[in-house]
mmCIF file of C-alpha atoms in Angstrom:
data_model
loop_
_atom_site.group_PDB
_atom_site.id
_atom_site.type_symbol
_atom_site.label_atom_id
_atom_site.label_comp_id
_atom_site.label_asym_id
_atom_site.label_seq_id
_atom_site.Cartn_x
_atom_site.Cartn_y
_atom_site.Cartn_z
ATOM 1 C CA MET N 1 147.111 91.073 2.803
ATOM 2 C CA PHE N 2 144.028 93.208 3.541
ATOM 3 C CA LYS N 3 142.968 90.187 6.139
ATOM 4 C CA LYS N 4 146.105 89.989 7.469
ATOM 5 C CA LEU N 5 146.513 93.574 8.214
ATOM 6 C CA THR N 6 142.838 93.694 9.595
ATOM 7 C CA LEU N 7 143.583 90.906 11.817
ATOM 8 C CA GLN N 8 146.719 92.253 12.774
ATOM 9 C CA LYS N 9 144.960 95.460 13.851
ATOM 10 C CA LEU N 10 142.271 93.255 15.556
ATOM 11 C CA LEU N 11 144.404 91.644 17.627
ATOM 12 C CA LEU N 12 146.782 94.527 18.466
ATOM 13 C CA SER N 13 143.284 96.518 19.174
ATOM 14 C CA GLY N 14 142.444 93.413 21.682
ATOM 15 C CA ALA N 15 145.492 93.428 23.235
ATOM 16 C CA ALA N 16 145.468 97.158 23.674
ATOM 17 C CA VAL N 17 142.092 97.013 25.280
ATOM 18 C CA ALA N 18 143.278 94.012 27.527
ATOM 19 C CA VAL N 19 146.161 95.869 28.928
ATOM 20 C CA VAL N 20 144.197 99.146 29.606
ATOM 21 C CA SER N 21 141.559 96.934 31.285
ATOM 22 C CA VAL N 22 144.074 95.024 33.437
ATOM 23 C CA ALA N 23 145.580 98.522 34.367
ATOM 24 C CA ALA N 24 142.241 100.035 35.113
ATOM 25 C CA VAL N 25 141.234 96.910 37.422
ATOM 26 C CA GLY N 26 144.608 96.423 39.004
ATOM 27 C CA GLY N 27 145.000 100.389 39.786
ATOM 28 C CA THR N 28 141.348 100.584 41.421
ATOM 29 C CA PHE N 29 142.111 98.560 44.350
ATOM 30 C CA ALA N 30 143.386 100.576 47.635
ATOM 31 C CA ASN N 31 143.799 98.947 51.207
ATOM 32 C CA PHE N 32 142.179 101.470 53.567
ATOM 33 C CA THR N 33 142.547 101.015 57.429
ATOM 34 C CA ALA N 34 140.994 102.680 60.394
ATOM 35 C CA THR N 35 141.983 102.517 64.142
ATOM 36 C CA PRO N 36 138.671 101.430 65.688
ATOM 37 C CA THR N 37 136.890 103.976 68.133
ATOM 38 C CA SER N 38 135.657 102.860 71.431
ATOM 39 C CA ILE N 39 132.915 104.654 73.635
ATOM 40 C CA SER N 40 132.552 102.997 76.690
ATOM 41 C CA SER N 41 130.048 103.508 79.802
ATOM 42 C CA ASN N 42 126.956 103.618 77.599
ATOM 43 C CA ALA N 43 124.567 102.129 80.393
ATOM 44 C CA PHE N 44 120.937 101.590 80.873
ATOM 45 C CA ALA N 45 118.551 100.397 84.029
ATOM 46 C CA THR N 46 115.340 100.013 84.395
ATOM 47 C CA GLY N 47 113.372 101.993 87.328
ATOM 48 C CA SER N 48 111.207 100.608 89.653
ATOM 49 C CA LEU N 49 106.883 101.220 90.489
ATOM 50 C CA ALA N 50 106.501 100.112 94.310
ATOM 51 C CA MET N 51 104.238 101.655 97.043
ATOM 52 C CA SER N 52 103.976 100.815 100.717
ATOM 53 C CA ARG N 53 101.121 101.522 102.943
ATOM 54 C CA SER N 54 101.231 102.454 106.803
ATOM 55 C CA GLY N 55 99.558 100.232 109.475
ATOM 56 C CA SER N 56 97.945 96.947 108.590
ATOM 57 C CA GLY N 57 94.568 95.479 108.691
ATOM 58 C CA ALA N 58 91.313 97.553 107.784
ATOM 59 C CA ILE N 59 91.030 101.097 108.013
ATOM 60 C CA PHE N 60 87.897 101.072 110.015
ATOM 61 C CA SER N 61 85.747 98.633 111.592
ATOM 62 C CA LEU N 62 82.319 99.516 113.205
ATOM 63 C CA PHE N 63 80.179 96.684 114.308
ATOM 64 C CA SER N 64 76.754 97.452 116.026
ATOM 65 C CA MET N 65 76.391 100.491 113.737
ATOM 66 C CA LYS N 66 73.382 102.321 114.770
ATOM 67 C CA ILE N 67 71.682 105.516 112.614
ATOM 68 C CA GLY N 68 74.085 108.368 113.162
ATOM 69 C CA ASP N 69 77.357 106.842 113.709
ATOM 70 C CA THR N 70 80.559 107.412 111.855
ATOM 71 C CA ALA N 71 83.648 105.362 111.533
ATOM 72 C CA SER N 72 86.840 106.999 110.353
ATOM 73 C CA GLY N 73 90.461 105.902 109.301
ATOM 74 C CA SER N 74 93.453 107.049 107.519
ATOM 75 C CA VAL N 75 96.498 105.215 105.822
ATOM 76 C CA THR N 76 99.313 106.748 104.107
ATOM 77 C CA ILE N 77 100.498 105.400 100.854
ATOM 78 C CA THR N 78 104.075 105.742 100.030
ATOM 79 C CA ASN N 79 105.835 105.930 96.502
ATOM 80 C CA THR N 80 108.832 103.617 97.464
ATOM 81 C CA GLY N 81 109.801 102.946 93.613
ATOM 82 C CA THR N 82 112.502 105.224 91.507
ATOM 83 C CA LEU N 83 109.637 106.209 89.049
ATOM 84 C CA ALA N 84 106.799 108.522 89.344
ATOM 85 C CA GLY N 85 103.255 106.879 89.364
ATOM 86 C CA ALA N 86 99.564 107.882 88.327
ATOM 87 C CA TYR N 87 97.624 106.402 91.438
ATOM 88 C CA THR N 88 93.816 105.495 91.556
ATOM 89 C CA LEU N 89 92.080 104.119 94.401
ATOM 90 C CA SER N 90 89.713 101.764 93.555
ATOM 91 C CA GLY N 91 86.628 100.094 95.777
ATOM 92 C CA SER N 92 85.171 96.746 95.713
ATOM 93 C CA GLY N 93 81.809 95.989 97.869
ATOM 94 C CA SER N 94 79.796 93.030 99.355
ATOM 95 C CA GLY N 95 77.325 93.033 101.487
ATOM 96 C CA ASP N 96 73.560 93.799 102.067
ATOM 97 C CA SER N 97 72.770 96.336 98.722
ATOM 98 C CA ALA N 98 69.958 98.161 101.217
ATOM 99 C CA LEU N 99 72.601 98.743 103.748
ATOM 100 C CA THR N 100 75.856 100.049 100.992
ATOM 101 C CA GLY N 101 73.457 101.999 99.237
ATOM 102 C CA GLN N 102 72.271 104.081 102.659
ATOM 103 C CA LEU N 103 75.971 104.369 103.826
ATOM 104 C CA HIS N 104 78.022 107.356 103.283
ATOM 105 C CA LEU N 105 81.561 107.498 102.001
ATOM 106 C CA THR N 106 83.863 110.387 102.031
ATOM 107 C CA VAL N 107 87.749 110.245 101.217
ATOM 108 C CA TYR N 108 90.161 113.134 101.534
ATOM 109 C CA LYS N 109 93.854 113.613 100.847
ATOM 110 C CA ASP N 110 96.300 115.090 102.870
ATOM 111 C CA THR N 111 93.865 117.312 104.785
ATOM 112 C CA ASP N 112 90.990 115.475 106.934
ATOM 113 C CA GLY N 113 88.015 117.522 106.143
ATOM 114 C CA GLY N 114 89.481 119.353 103.026
ATOM 115 C CA THR N 115 88.073 118.983 99.568
ATOM 116 C CA ALA N 116 86.744 115.300 99.288
ATOM 117 C CA LEU N 117 87.876 113.265 96.396
ATOM 118 C CA TYR N 118 84.919 111.194 97.080
ATOM 119 C CA SER N 119 81.457 111.933 98.645
ATOM 120 C CA GLY N 120 78.748 109.809 98.145
ATOM 121 C CA THR N 121 77.168 106.063 98.685
ATOM 122 C CA LEU N 122 79.650 103.088 99.526
ATOM 123 C CA SER N 123 77.556 101.353 96.820
ATOM 124 C CA GLY N 124 78.705 103.781 94.503
ATOM 125 C CA PHE N 125 82.015 104.227 95.068
ATOM 126 C CA SER N 126 84.050 102.481 91.852
ATOM 127 C CA SER N 127 87.477 104.294 91.397
ATOM 128 C CA VAL N 128 88.877 107.891 92.037
ATOM 129 C CA SER N 129 91.981 109.471 90.455
ATOM 130 C CA LEU N 130 94.783 110.328 93.216
ATOM 131 C CA GLY N 131 97.078 112.157 90.920
ATOM 132 C CA THR N 132 100.870 111.500 90.706
ATOM 133 C CA LEU N 133 102.944 110.489 93.597
ATOM 134 C CA ALA N 134 106.979 111.554 92.875
ATOM 135 C CA ALA N 135 109.515 108.800 92.938
ATOM 136 C CA ASN N 136 111.811 108.064 96.159
ATOM 137 C CA GLY N 137 109.240 108.712 99.059
ATOM 138 C CA ASP N 138 106.351 110.842 98.331
ATOM 139 C CA ALA N 139 103.481 109.992 100.717
ATOM 140 C CA HIS N 140 99.935 111.111 101.187
ATOM 141 C CA THR N 141 97.447 110.237 103.749
ATOM 142 C CA PHE N 142 94.154 109.399 103.019
ATOM 143 C CA TYR N 143 90.979 109.783 105.449
ATOM 144 C CA PHE N 144 87.946 107.879 105.313
ATOM 145 C CA HIS N 145 84.773 108.526 106.733
ATOM 146 C CA VAL N 146 81.623 105.940 106.682
ATOM 147 C CA SER N 147 78.471 107.130 108.157
ATOM 148 C CA LEU N 148 74.926 105.552 108.526
ATOM 149 C CA PRO N 149 72.462 108.671 107.786
ATOM 150 C CA SER N 150 68.717 108.074 108.294
ATOM 151 C CA ALA N 151 66.888 106.727 105.713
ATOM 152 C CA GLY N 152 64.057 109.150 106.159
ATOM 153 C CA SER N 153 61.750 107.502 108.574
ATOM 154 C CA ASP N 154 61.885 105.290 111.543
ATOM 155 C CA ALA N 155 60.101 102.332 109.047
ATOM 156 C CA ALA N 156 62.793 102.704 106.524
ATOM 157 C CA ASP N 157 65.763 103.058 109.339
ATOM 158 C CA ASN N 158 64.232 99.525 110.868
ATOM 159 C CA LEU N 159 64.985 97.924 107.427
ATOM 160 C CA LEU N 160 68.199 98.180 107.869
ATOM 161 C CA GLN N 161 68.660 96.326 111.242
ATOM 162 C CA GLY N 162 71.001 92.963 111.155
ATOM 163 C CA LEU N 163 72.551 93.994 107.707
ATOM 164 C CA SER N 164 76.465 93.864 107.137
ATOM 165 C CA ALA N 165 78.410 95.049 104.698
ATOM 166 C CA SER N 166 82.244 95.477 103.627
ATOM 167 C CA GLU N 167 84.641 97.182 101.254
ATOM 168 C CA SER N 168 88.059 96.564 99.825
ATOM 169 C CA PHE N 169 90.465 99.295 98.890
ATOM 170 C CA THR N 170 92.903 99.027 96.642
ATOM 171 C CA TRP N 171 95.804 101.466 95.206
ATOM 172 C CA THR N 172 97.536 101.264 91.929
ATOM 173 C CA ALA N 173 99.961 103.066 90.237
ATOM 174 C CA THR N 174 101.073 103.146 86.445
ATOM 175 C CA GLN N 175 104.347 104.916 85.186
ATOM 176 C CA ALA N 176 103.759 108.586 84.961
#
């Protein structure tokens, strides 16, 4: 009888645990719903970094140059993009090193004869920072002067006869 009573208690206890478990598990389910929220008009667009220059061709040319001659020219660079840009002017020369070492280059920004961005030999010019040009039409004019000063004596000047040189100027911009 002890076994029967213990078995019966065990079965009833197990049944009670099963009922409580089913009630607990079944009672924890819920159906939640929500109305979706939509946020429209989220848009993205990239900008552009572009430039244009005034005129076409070389900024200056001078053939049959002699001691004391100067060649001058100007170019206007305009930021035609929608982003501001940090501009740089660089140069790459070729020709006779004796002549490029003697030619004197001066570059001005916006005011011809103002504060020089560069003043030195043509062979010494590599690059110069031009500052930031704002977006949508900011423009600046750059003035160039190249002169052939005396090398110091008639004999040194005569060594420059018949020599030639050229320079390519490149404006570059990076996003500011």
